[in-house]
CSV table of C-alpha atoms in Angstrom, one decimal:
chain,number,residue,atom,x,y,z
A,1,UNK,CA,23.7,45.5,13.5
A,2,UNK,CA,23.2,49.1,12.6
A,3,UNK,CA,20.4,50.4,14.5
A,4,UNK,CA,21.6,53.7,14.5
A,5,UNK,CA,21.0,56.1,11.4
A,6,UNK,CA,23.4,59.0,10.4
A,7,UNK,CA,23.3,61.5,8.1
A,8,UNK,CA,25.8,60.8,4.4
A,9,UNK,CA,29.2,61.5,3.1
A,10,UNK,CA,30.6,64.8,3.1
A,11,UNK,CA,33.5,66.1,1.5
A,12,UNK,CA,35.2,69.1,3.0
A,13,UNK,CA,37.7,72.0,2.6
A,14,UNK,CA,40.5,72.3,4.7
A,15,UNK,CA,39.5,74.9,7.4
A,16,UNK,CA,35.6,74.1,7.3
A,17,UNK,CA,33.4,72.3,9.8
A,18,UNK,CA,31.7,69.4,9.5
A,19,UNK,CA,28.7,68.1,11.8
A,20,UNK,CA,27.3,64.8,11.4
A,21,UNK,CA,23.8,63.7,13.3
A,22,UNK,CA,22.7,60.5,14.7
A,23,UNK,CA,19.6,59.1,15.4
A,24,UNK,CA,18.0,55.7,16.6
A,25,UNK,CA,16.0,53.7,14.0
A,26,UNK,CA,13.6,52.9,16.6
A,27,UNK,CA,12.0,55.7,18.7
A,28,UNK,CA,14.6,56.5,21.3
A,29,UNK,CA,18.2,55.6,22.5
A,30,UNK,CA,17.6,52.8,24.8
A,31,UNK,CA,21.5,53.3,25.8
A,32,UNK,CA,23.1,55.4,28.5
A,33,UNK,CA,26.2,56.6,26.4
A,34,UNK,CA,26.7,58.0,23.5
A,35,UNK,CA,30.8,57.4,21.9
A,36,UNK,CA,32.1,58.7,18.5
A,37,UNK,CA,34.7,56.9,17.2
A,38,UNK,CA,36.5,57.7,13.7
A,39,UNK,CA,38.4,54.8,11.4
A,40,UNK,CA,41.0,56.1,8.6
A,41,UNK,CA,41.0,53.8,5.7
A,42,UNK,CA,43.7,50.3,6.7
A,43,UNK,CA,44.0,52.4,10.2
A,44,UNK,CA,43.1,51.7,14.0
A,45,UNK,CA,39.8,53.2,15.9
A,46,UNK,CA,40.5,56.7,17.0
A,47,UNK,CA,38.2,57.3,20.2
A,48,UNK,CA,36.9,61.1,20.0
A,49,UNK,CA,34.3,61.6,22.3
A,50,UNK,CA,31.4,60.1,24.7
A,51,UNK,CA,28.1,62.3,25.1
A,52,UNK,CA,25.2,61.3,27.4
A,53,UNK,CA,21.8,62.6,25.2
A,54,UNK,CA,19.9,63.1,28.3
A,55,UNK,CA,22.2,65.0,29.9
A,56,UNK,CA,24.6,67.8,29.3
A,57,UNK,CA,27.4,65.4,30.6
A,58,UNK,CA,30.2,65.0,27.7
A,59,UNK,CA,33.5,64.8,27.1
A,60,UNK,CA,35.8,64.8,24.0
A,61,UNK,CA,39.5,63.2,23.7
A,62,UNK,CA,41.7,65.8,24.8
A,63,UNK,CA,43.3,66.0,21.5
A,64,UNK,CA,40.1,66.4,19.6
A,65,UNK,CA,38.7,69.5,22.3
A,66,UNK,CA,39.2,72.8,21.1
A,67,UNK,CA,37.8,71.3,17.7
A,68,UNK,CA,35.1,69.2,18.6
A,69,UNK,CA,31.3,69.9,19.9
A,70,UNK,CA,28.8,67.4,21.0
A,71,UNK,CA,25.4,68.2,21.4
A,72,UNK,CA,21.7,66.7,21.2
A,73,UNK,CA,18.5,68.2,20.7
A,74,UNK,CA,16.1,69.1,23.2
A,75,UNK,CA,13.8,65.7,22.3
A,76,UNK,CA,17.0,63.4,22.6
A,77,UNK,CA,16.0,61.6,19.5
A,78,UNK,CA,19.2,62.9,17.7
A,79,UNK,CA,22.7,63.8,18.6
A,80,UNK,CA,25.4,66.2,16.5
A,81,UNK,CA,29.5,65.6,16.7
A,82,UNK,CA,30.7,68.6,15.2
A,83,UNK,CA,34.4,68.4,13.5
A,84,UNK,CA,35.9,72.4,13.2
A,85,UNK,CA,39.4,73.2,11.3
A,86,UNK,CA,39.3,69.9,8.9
A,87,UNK,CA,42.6,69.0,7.8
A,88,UNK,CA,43.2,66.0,5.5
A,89,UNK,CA,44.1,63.9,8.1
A,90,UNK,CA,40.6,63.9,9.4
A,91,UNK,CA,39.4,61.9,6.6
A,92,UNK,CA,37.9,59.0,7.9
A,93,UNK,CA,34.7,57.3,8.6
A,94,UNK,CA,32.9,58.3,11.7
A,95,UNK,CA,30.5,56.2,13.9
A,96,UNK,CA,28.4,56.7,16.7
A,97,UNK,CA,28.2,53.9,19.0
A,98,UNK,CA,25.1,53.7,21.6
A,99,UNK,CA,26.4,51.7,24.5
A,100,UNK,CA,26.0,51.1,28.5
A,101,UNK,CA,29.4,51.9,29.3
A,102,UNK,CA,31.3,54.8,29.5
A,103,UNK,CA,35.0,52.9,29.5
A,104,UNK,CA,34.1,50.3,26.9
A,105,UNK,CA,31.7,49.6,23.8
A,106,UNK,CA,30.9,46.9,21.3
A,107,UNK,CA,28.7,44.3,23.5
A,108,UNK,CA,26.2,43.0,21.3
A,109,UNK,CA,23.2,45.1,23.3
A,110,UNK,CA,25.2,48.1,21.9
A,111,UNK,CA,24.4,49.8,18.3
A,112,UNK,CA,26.1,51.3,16.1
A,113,UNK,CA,25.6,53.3,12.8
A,114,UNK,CA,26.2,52.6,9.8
A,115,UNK,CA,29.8,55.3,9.4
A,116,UNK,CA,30.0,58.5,7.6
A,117,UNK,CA,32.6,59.1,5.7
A,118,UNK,CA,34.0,62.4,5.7
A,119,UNK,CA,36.7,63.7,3.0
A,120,UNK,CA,38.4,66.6,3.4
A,121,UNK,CA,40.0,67.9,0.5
B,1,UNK,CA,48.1,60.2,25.3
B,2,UNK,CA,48.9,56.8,26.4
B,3,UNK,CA,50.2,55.1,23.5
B,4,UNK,CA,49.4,51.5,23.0
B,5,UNK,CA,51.6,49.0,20.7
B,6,UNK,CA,50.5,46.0,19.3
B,7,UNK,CA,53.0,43.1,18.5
B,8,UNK,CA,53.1,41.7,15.6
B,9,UNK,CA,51.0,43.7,13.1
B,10,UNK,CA,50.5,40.4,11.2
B,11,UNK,CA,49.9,36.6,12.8
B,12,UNK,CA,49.7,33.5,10.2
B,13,UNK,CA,48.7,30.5,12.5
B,14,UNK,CA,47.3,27.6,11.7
B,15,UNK,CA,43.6,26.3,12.1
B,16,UNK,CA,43.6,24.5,15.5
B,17,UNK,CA,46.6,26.2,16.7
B,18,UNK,CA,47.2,29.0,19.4
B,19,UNK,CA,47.4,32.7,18.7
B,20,UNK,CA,49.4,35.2,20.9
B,21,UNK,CA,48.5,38.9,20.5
B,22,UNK,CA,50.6,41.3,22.7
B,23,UNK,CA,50.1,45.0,23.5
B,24,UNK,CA,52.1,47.0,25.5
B,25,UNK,CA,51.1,50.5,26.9
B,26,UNK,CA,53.6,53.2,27.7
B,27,UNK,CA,52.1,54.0,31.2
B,28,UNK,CA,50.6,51.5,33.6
B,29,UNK,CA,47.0,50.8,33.4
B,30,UNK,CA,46.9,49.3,37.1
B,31,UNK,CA,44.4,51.5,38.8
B,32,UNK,CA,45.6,50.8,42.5
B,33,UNK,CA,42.2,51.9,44.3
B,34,UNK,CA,40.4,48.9,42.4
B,35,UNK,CA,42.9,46.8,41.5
B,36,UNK,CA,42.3,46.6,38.2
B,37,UNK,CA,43.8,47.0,34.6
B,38,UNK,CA,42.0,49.6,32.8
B,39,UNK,CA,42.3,47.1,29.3
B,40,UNK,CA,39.7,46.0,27.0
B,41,UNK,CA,40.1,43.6,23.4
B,42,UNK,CA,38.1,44.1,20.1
B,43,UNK,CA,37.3,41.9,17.3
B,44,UNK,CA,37.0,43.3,14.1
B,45,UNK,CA,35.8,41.3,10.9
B,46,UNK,CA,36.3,42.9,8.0
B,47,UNK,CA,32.8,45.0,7.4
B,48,UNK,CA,32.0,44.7,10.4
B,49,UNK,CA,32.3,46.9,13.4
B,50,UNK,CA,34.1,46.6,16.7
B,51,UNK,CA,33.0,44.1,18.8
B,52,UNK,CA,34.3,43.6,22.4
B,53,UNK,CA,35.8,40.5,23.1
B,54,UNK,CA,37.7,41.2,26.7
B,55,UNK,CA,37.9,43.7,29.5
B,56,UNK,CA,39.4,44.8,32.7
B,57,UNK,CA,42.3,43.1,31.0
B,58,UNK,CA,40.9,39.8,31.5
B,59,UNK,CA,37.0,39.4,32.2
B,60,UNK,CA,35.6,37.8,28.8
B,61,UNK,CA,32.3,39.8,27.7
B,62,UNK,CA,29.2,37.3,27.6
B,63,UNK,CA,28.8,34.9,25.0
B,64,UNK,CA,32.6,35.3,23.8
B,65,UNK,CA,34.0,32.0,23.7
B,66,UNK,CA,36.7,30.6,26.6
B,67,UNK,CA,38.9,30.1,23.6
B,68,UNK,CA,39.7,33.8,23.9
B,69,UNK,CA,42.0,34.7,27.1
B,70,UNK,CA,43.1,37.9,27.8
B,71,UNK,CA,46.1,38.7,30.5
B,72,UNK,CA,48.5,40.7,31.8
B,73,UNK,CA,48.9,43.9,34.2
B,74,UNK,CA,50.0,47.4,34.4
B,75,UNK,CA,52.0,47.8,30.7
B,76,UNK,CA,52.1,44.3,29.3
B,77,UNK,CA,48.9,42.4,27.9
B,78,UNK,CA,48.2,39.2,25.4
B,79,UNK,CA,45.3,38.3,24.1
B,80,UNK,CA,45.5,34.0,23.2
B,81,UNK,CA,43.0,32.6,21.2
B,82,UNK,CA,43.2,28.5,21.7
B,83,UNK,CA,42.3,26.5,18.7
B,84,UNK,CA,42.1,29.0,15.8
B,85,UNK,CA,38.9,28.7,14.0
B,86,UNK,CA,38.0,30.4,10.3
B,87,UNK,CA,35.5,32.8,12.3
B,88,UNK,CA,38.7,34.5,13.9
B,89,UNK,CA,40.2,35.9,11.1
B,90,UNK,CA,40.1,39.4,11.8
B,91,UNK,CA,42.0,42.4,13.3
B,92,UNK,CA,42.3,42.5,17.0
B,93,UNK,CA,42.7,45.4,18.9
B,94,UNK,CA,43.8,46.3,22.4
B,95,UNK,CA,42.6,49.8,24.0
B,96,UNK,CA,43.0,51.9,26.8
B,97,UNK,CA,40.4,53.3,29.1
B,98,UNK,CA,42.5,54.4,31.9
B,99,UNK,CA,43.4,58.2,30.8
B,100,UNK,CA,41.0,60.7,31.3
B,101,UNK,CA,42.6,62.7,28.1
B,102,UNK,CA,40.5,60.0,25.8
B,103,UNK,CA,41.0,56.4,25.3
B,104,UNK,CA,43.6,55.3,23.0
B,105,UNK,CA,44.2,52.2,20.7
B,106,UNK,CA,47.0,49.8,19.6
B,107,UNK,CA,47.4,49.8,15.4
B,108,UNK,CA,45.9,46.7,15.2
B,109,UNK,CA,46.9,42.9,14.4
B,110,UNK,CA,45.9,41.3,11.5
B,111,UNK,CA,45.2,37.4,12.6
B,112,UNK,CA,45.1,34.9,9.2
B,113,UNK,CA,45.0,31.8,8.3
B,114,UNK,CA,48.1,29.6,7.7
């Protein structure tokens, strides 16, 4: 079900930055929205962000917004979630999720990648 | 954040039996204007990635079978899943979509066979 390719594992430093892309296997998103959603190892989803890559509309978990930046190029075939100040409890594996919805994901139109993990360490 | 708790974090049932999940949230997620609960449910085999099974509290996405039944309003929800069949072993969670800080999840419950 992963139609969406992201870039691999990286292991961090406490304090650095991380950014992670994601692109469509195909040759466009064919979804409106754009979430990022993180899962720590035997934990729940953690929600961070939702970024339309045809617009400039986005918005990041309110928790997450002095540390996170959301962007996608100027041909919309990729998106970025940058991840500032690690800390260990960041490690976790991060998805993007291409969906309709802004409120809701996981229909089975929607696609999602295939997780990177990032350690910080 | 609103904070969403799941109850219990482990369910043994039987095959053919009845499941009860129930997640509470710590404010109401009645939205008064639409009249709606601001809920959804996920499915999540193991390896596989979330899959939405419910929203609006109640409304079953397409193609999720009517064995799955979610209710509730404002700060209490269950999800019931009639009949328990080996495909539903998984972890269920509830989530919020009402708060305009971010969207928040339960921890999760872990359904199994008995």
């Amino acid at each position: 079900q992963a139609h969406l390719i992201q870039s691999g594992p990286e292991v961090k430093s406490p304090g650095a930055s991380v950014t992670i892309s994601c692109r469509p296997s195909g040759d466009t998103f064919t979804r409106h929205y754009i979430h990022w959603v993180r899962q720590a190892l035997r934990q729940g989803p953690e929600w961070m962000g939702i970024m339309n890559p045809r617009t400039d509309e986005r918005t990041s978990a309110q928790r997450f917004r002095p540390r996170v930046t959301m962007l996608s190029d100027t041909s919309m075939k990729t998106v970025y979630f940058t991840l500032r100040g690690l800390k260990p409890e960041d490690t976790a594996v991060y998805y993007c999720v291409e969906a309709e919805g802004v409120l809701y994901f996981g229909e089975d139109d929607d696609s999602w990648g295939q997780g990177t993990q990032v350690t910080v360490s | 954040d609103i904070v969403m708790t799941q109850s219990p974090d482990s369910l043994p049932v039987s095959l053919g039996e009845r499941a009860s999940i129930r997640c509470r949230s710590n404010q109401s997620l009645f939205y008064d204007t639409n009249k709606l609960n601001y809920l959804a449910w996920y499915q999540q085999r193991p390896g596989h990635p979330l899959k939405l099974l419910i929203y609006w509290a109640s409304t079953r996405q397409f193609g999720v079978p009517d064995r799955f039944i979610g209710s509730g309003s404002e700060t209490e929800f269950t999800l019931t899943i009639a009949n328990l069949q080996p495909e539903d072993v998984a972890i269920y969670y509830c989530q919020q979509y009402l708060s305009t800080s971010g969207y928040t999840f339960g921890q999760g419950t872990r359904l199994e066979i008995k």
